[in-house]
PDB file of C-alpha atoms in Angstrom:
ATOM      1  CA  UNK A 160     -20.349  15.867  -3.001  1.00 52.00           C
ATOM      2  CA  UNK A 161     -19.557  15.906  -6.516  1.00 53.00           C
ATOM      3  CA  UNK A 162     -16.387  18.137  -6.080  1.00 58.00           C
ATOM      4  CA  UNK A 163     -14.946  15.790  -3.676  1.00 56.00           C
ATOM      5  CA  UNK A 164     -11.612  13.668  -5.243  1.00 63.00           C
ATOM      6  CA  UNK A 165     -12.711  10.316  -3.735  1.00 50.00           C
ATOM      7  CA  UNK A 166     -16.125  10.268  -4.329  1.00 52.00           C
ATOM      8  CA  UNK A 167     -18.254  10.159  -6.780  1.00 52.00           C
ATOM      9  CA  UNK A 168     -21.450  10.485  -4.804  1.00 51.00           C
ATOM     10  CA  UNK A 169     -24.231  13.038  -5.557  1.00 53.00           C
ATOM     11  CA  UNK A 170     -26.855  13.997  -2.437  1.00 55.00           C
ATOM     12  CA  UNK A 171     -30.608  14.127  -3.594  1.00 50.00           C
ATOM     13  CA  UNK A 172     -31.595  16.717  -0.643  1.00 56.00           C
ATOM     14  CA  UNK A 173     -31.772  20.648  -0.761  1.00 52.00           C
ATOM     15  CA  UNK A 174     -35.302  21.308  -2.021  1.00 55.00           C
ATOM     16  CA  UNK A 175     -34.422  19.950  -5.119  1.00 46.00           C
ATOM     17  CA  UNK A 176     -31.879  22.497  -6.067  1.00 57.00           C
ATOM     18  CA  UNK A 177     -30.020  22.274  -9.125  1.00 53.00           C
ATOM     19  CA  UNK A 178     -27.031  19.432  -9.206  1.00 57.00           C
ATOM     20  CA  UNK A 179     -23.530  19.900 -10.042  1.00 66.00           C
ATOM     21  CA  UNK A 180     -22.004  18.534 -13.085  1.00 65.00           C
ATOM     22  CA  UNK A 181     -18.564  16.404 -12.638  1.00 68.00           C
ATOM     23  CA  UNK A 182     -16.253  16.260 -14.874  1.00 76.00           C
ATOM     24  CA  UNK A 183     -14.894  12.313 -14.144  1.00 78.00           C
ATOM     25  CA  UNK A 184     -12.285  11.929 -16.973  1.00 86.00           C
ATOM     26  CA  UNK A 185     -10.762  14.305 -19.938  1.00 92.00           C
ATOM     27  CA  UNK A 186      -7.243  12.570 -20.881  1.00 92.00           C
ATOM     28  CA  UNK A 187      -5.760  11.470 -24.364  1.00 95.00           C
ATOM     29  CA  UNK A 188      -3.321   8.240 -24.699  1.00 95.00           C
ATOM     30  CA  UNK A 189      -0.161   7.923 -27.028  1.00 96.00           C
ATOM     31  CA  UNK A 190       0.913   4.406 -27.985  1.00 96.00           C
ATOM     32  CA  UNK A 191       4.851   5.239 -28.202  1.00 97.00           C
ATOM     33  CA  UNK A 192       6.105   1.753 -28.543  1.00 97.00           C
ATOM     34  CA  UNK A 193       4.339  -1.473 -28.341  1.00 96.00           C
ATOM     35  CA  UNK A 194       5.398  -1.406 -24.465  1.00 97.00           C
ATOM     36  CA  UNK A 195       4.992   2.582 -23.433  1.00 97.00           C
ATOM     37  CA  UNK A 196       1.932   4.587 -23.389  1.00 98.00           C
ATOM     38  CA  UNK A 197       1.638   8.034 -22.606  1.00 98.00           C
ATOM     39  CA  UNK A 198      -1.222   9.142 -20.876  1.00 97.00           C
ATOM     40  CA  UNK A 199      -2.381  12.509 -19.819  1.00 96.00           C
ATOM     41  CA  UNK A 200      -5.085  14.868 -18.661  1.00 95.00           C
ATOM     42  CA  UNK A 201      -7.615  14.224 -15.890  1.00 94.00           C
ATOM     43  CA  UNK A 202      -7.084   9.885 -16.373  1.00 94.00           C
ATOM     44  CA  UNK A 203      -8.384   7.012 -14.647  1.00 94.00           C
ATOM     45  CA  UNK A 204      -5.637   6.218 -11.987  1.00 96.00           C
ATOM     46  CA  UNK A 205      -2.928   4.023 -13.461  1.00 96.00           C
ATOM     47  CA  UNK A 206      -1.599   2.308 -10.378  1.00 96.00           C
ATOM     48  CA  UNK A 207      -2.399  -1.172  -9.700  1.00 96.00           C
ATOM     49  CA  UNK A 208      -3.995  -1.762  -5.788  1.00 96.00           C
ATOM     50  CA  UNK A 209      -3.654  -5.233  -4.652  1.00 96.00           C
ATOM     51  CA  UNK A 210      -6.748  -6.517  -4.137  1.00 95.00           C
ATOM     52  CA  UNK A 211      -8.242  -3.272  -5.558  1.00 94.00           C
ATOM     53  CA  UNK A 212      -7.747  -2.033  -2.018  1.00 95.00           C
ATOM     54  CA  UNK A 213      -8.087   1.672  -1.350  1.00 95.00           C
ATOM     55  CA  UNK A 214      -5.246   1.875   1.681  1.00 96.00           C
ATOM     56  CA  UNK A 215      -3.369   4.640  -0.275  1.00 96.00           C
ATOM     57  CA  UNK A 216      -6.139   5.178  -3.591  1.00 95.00           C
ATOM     58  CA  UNK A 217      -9.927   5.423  -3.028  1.00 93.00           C
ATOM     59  CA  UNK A 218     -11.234   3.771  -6.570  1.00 92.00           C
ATOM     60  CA  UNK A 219     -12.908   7.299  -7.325  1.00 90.00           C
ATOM     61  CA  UNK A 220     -10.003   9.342  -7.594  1.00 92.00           C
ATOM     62  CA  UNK A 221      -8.837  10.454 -11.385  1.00 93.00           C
ATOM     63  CA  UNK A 222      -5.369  11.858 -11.334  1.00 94.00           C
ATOM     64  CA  UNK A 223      -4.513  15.646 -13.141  1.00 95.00           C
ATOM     65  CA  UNK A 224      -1.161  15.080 -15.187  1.00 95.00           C
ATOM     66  CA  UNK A 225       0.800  12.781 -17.173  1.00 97.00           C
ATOM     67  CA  UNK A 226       1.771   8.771 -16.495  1.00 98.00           C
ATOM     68  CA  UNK A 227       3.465   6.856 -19.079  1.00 98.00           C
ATOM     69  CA  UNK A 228       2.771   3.182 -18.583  1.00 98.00           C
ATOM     70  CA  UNK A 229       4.368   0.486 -19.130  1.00 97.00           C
ATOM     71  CA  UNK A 230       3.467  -3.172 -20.507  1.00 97.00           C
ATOM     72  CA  UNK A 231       5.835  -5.426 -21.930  1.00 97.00           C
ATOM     73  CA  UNK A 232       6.526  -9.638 -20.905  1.00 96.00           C
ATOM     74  CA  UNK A 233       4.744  -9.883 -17.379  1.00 95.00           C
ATOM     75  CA  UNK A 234       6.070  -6.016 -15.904  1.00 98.00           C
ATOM     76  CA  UNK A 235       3.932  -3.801 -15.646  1.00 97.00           C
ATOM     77  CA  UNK A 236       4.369   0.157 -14.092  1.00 97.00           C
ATOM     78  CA  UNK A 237       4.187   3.694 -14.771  1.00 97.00           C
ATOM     79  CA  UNK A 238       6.245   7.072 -13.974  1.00 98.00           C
ATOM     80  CA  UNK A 239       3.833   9.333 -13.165  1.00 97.00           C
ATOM     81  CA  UNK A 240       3.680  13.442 -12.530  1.00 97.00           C
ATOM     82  CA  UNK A 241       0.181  14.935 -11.051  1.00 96.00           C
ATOM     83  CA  UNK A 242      -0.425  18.785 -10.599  1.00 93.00           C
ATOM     84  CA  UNK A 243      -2.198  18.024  -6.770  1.00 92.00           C
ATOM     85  CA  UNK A 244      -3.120  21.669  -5.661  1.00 87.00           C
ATOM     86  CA  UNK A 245      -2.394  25.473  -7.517  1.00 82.00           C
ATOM     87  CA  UNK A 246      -1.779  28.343  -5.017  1.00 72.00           C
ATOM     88  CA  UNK A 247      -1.683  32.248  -6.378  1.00 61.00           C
ATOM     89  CA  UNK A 248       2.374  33.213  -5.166  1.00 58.00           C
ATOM     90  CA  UNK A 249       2.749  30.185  -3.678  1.00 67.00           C
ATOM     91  CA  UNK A 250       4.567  27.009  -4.687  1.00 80.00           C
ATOM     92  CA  UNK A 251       1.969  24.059  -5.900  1.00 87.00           C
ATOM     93  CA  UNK A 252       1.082  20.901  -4.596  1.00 91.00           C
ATOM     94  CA  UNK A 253       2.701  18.332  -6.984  1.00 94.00           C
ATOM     95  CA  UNK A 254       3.177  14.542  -6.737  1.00 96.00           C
ATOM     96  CA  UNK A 255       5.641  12.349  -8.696  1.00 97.00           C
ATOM     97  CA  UNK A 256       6.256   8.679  -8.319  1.00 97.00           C
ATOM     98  CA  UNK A 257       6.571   5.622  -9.892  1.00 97.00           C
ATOM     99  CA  UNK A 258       5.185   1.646 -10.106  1.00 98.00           C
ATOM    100  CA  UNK A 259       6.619  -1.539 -11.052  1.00 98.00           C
ATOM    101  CA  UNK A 260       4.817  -5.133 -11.096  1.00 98.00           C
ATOM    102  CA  UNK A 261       6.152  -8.242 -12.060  1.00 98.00           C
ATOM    103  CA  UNK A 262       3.477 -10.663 -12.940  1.00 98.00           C
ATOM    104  CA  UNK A 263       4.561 -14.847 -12.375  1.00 97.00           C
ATOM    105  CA  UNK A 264       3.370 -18.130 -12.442  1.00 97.00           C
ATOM    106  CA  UNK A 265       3.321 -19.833  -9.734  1.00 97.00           C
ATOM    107  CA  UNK A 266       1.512 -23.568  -8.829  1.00 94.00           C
ATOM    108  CA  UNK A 267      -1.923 -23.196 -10.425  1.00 94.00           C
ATOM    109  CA  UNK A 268      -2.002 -19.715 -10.286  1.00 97.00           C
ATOM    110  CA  UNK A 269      -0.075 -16.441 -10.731  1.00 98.00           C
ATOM    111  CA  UNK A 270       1.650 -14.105  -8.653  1.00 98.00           C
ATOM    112  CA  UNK A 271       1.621 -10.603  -8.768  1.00 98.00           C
ATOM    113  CA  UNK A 272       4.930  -8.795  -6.791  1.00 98.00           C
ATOM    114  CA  UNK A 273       5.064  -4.752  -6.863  1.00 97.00           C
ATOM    115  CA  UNK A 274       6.937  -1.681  -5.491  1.00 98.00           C
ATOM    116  CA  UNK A 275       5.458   1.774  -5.709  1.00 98.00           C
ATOM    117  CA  UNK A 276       7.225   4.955  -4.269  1.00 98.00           C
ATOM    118  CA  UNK A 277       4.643   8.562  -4.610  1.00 98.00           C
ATOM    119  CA  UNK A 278       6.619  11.816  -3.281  1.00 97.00           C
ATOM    120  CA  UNK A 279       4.314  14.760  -2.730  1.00 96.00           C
ATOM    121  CA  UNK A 280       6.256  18.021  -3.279  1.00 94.00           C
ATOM    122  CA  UNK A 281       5.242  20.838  -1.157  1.00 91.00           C
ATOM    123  CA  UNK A 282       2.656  18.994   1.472  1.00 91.00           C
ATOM    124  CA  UNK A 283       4.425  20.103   4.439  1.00 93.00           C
ATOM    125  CA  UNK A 284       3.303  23.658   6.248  1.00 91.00           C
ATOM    126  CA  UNK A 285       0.361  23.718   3.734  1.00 91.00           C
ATOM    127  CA  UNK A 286      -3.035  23.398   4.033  1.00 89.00           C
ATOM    128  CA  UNK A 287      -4.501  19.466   3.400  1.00 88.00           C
ATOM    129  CA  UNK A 288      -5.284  19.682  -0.483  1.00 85.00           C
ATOM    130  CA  UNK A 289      -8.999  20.228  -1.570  1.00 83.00           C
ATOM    131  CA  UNK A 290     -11.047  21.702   1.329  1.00 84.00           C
ATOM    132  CA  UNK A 291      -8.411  22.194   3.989  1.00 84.00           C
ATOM    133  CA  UNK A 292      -9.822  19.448   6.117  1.00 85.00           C
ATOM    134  CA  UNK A 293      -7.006  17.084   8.190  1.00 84.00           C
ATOM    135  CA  UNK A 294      -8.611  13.922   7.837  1.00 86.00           C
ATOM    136  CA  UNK A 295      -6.920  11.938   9.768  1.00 89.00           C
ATOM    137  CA  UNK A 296      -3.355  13.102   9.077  1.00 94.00           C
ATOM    138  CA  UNK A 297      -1.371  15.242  12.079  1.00 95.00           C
ATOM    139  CA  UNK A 298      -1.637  19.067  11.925  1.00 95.00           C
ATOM    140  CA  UNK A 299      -0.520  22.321  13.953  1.00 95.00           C
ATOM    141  CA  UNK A 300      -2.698  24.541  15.228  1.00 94.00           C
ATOM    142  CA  UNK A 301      -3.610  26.753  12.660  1.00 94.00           C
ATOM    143  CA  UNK A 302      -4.645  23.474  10.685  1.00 93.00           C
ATOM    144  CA  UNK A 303      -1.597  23.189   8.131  1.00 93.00           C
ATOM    145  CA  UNK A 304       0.073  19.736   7.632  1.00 94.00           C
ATOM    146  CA  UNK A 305       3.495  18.869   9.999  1.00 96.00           C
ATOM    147  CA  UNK A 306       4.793  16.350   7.664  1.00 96.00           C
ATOM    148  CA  UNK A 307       5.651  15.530   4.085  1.00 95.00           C
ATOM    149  CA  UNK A 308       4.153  12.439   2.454  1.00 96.00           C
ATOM    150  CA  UNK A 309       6.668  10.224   1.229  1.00 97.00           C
ATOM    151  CA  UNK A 310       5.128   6.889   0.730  1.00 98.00           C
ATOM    152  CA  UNK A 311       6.519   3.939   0.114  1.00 98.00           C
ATOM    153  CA  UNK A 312       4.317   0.503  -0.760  1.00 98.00           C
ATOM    154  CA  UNK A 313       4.910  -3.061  -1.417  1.00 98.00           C
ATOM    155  CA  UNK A 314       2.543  -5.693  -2.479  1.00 98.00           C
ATOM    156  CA  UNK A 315       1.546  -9.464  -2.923  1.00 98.00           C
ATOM    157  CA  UNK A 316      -1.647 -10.935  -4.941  1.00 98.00           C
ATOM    158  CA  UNK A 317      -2.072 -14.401  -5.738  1.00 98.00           C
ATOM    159  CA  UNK A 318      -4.489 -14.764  -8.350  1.00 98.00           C
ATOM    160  CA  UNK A 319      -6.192 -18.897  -9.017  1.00 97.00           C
ATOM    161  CA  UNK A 320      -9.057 -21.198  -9.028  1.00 96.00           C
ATOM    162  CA  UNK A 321     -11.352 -22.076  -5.863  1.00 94.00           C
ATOM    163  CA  UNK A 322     -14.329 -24.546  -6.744  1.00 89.00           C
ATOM    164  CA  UNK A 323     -13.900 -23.067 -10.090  1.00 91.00           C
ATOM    165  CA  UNK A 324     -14.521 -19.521  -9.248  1.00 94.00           C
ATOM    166  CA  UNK A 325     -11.640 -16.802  -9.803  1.00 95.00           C
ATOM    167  CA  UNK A 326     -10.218 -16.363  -6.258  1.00 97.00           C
ATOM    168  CA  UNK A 327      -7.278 -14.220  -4.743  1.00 97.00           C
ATOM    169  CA  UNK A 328      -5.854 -12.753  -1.362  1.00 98.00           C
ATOM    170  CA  UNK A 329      -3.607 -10.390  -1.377  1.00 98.00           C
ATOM    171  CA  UNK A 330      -1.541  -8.059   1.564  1.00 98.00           C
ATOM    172  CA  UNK A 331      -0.419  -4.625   1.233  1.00 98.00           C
ATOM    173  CA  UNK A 332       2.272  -2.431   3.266  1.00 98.00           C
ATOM    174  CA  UNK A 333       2.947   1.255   3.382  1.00 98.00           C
ATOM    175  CA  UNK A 334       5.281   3.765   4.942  1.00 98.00           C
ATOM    176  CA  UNK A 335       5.274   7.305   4.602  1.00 98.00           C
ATOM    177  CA  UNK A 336       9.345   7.599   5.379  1.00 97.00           C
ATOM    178  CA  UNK A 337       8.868  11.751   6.164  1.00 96.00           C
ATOM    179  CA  UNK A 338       6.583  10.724   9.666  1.00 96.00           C
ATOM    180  CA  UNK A 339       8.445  10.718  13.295  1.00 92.00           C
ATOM    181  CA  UNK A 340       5.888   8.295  13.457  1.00 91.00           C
ATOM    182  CA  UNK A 341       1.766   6.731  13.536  1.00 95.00           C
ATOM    183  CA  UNK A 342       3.642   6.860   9.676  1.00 96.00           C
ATOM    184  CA  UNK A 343       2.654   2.966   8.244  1.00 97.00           C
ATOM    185  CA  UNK A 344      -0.183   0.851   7.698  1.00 97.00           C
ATOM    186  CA  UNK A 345      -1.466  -2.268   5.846  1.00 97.00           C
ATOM    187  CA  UNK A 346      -4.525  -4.216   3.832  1.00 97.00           C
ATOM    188  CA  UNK A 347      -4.949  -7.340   3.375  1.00 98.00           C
ATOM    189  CA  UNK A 348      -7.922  -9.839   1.979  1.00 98.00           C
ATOM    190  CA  UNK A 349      -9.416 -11.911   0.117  1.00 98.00           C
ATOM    191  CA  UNK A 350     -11.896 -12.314  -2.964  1.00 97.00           C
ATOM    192  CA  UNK A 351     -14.022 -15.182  -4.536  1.00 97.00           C
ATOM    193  CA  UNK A 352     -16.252 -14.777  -8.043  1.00 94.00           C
ATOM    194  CA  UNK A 353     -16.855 -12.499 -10.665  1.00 92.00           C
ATOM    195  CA  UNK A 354     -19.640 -10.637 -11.730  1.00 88.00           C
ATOM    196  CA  UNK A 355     -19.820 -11.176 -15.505  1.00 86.00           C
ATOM    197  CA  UNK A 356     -23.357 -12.577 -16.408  1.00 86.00           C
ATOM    198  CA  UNK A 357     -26.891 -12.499 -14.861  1.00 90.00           C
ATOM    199  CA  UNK A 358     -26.871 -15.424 -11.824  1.00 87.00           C
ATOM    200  CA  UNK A 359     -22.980 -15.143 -11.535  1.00 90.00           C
ATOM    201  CA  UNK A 360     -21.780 -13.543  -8.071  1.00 93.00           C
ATOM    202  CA  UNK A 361     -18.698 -11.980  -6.277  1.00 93.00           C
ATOM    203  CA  UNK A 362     -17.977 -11.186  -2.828  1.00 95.00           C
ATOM    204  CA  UNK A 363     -14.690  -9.762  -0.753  1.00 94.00           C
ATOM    205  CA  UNK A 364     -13.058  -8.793   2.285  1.00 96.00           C
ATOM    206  CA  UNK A 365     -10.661  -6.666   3.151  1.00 96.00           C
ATOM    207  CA  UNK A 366      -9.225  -5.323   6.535  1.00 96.00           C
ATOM    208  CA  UNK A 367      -7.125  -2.149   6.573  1.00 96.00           C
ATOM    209  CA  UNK A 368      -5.067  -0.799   9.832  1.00 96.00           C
ATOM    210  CA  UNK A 369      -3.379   2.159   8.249  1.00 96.00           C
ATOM    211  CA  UNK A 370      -1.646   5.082  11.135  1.00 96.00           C
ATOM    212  CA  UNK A 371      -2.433   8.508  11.113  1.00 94.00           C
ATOM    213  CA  UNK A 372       0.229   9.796   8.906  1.00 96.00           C
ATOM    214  CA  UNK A 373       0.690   6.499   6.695  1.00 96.00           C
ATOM    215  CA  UNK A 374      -0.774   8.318   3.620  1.00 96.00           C
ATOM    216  CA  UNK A 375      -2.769  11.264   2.188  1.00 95.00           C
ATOM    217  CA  UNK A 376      -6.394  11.246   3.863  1.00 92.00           C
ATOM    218  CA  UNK A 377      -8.077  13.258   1.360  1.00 92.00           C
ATOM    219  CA  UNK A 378      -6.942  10.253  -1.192  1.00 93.00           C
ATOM    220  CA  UNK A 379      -7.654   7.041   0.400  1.00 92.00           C
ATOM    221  CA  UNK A 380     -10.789   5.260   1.245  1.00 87.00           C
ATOM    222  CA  UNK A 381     -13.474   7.693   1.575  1.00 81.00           C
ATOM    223  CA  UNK A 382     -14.906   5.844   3.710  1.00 78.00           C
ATOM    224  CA  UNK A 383     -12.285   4.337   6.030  1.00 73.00           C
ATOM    225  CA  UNK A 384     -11.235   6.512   8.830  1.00 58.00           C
ATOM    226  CA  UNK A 385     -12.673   9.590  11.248  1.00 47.00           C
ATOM    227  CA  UNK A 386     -14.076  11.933   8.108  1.00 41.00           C
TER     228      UNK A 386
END
């Protein structure tokens, strides 16, 4: 539905009952120095996915807080602080964590190295943010999450040339370091073409293995997984 963090998807059913309105993005930017912007509000996700896969972000998700970015001589990365989930007399949800890409030339090509590290604060012995629903992430038995989400990531894209068409592969690794275990999982693919004028074309593949506990379920690929 509409409300839902990692889609964007509307239903036409329900004797054609009145549709929600989303609210996608509401988020200002301040250009500190020539390398740091600030960034904050309800913003398009800063962090960079390999291969635009969605092992830890689905592309529809539009983080609630502040990221200042950075973007200076081939790095690239952000700090960023997200309000997750608000309970009445309880503590919040709240994620912080941080990216850092080195972009480098390499044969005919370039290379693309990065580390990201996302600590959730206040996961564990709550409910799964959003609707309360597990996903595919381990809970007790009245439904509230047995682990914090730690997650650490590293990735590789090579970006060149194939028959003159923009082509890359990339591969992907995660490990949430708070899991006793089903706590890691990978992506990796491939991608050939861009759409960017009428008769031009683009296709990709990607295969994900990802464990139960590797990241947040309500986050990554909506539809990847037993939803």
């Amino acid at each position: 539905g509409v409300d839902d963090p990692a889609s964007g998807n509307q239903t036409l059913d329900g004797g054609f009952n009145t549709k929600d309105f989303g609210l996608d993005r509401a988020f200002f930017n301040y250009k500190l120095t020539d390398a740091l912007t600030l960034t904050g509000g309800k913003m398009a996700n800063p962090a960079y996915k390999a291969g635009k896969n969605q092992m830890i972000w689905d592309n529809d998700v539009n983080p609630e807080g502040l990221a200042l970015q950075l973007d200076s001589n081939g790095w690239k990365g952000n700090l960023v602080g997200y309000a997750v989930e608000e309970f009445s007399g309880d503590d919040d949800i709240l994620l912080f964590g941080g990216q850092l890409n080195k972009t480098m030339d390499v044969g005919a090509g370039q290379l693309i190295a990065g580390v990201s590290y996302y600590d959730y604060d206040n996961l564990q012995g709550n409910f799964p943010a959003y609707d309360g629903k597990a996903r595919s992430n381990s809970v007790d038995a009245s439904g509230r999450l047995i682990y914090d989400y730690n997650l650490f990531e590293g990735s590789l894209e090579y970006k060149t040339k194939l028959a003159n068409q923009p082509f890359s592969v990339f591969g992907s690794y995660v490990e949430n370091t708070e899991a006793d275990d089903l706590d890691s999982g990978y992506a990796v693919g491939a991608s050939l073409g861009k759409v960017s004028a009428p008769g031009s074309w683009f296709m990709s593949y990607t295969y994900m293995d990802v464990d139960a506990d590797a990241v947040v379920g309500v986050f990554n690929d909506s539809n990847f997984g037993p939803y």
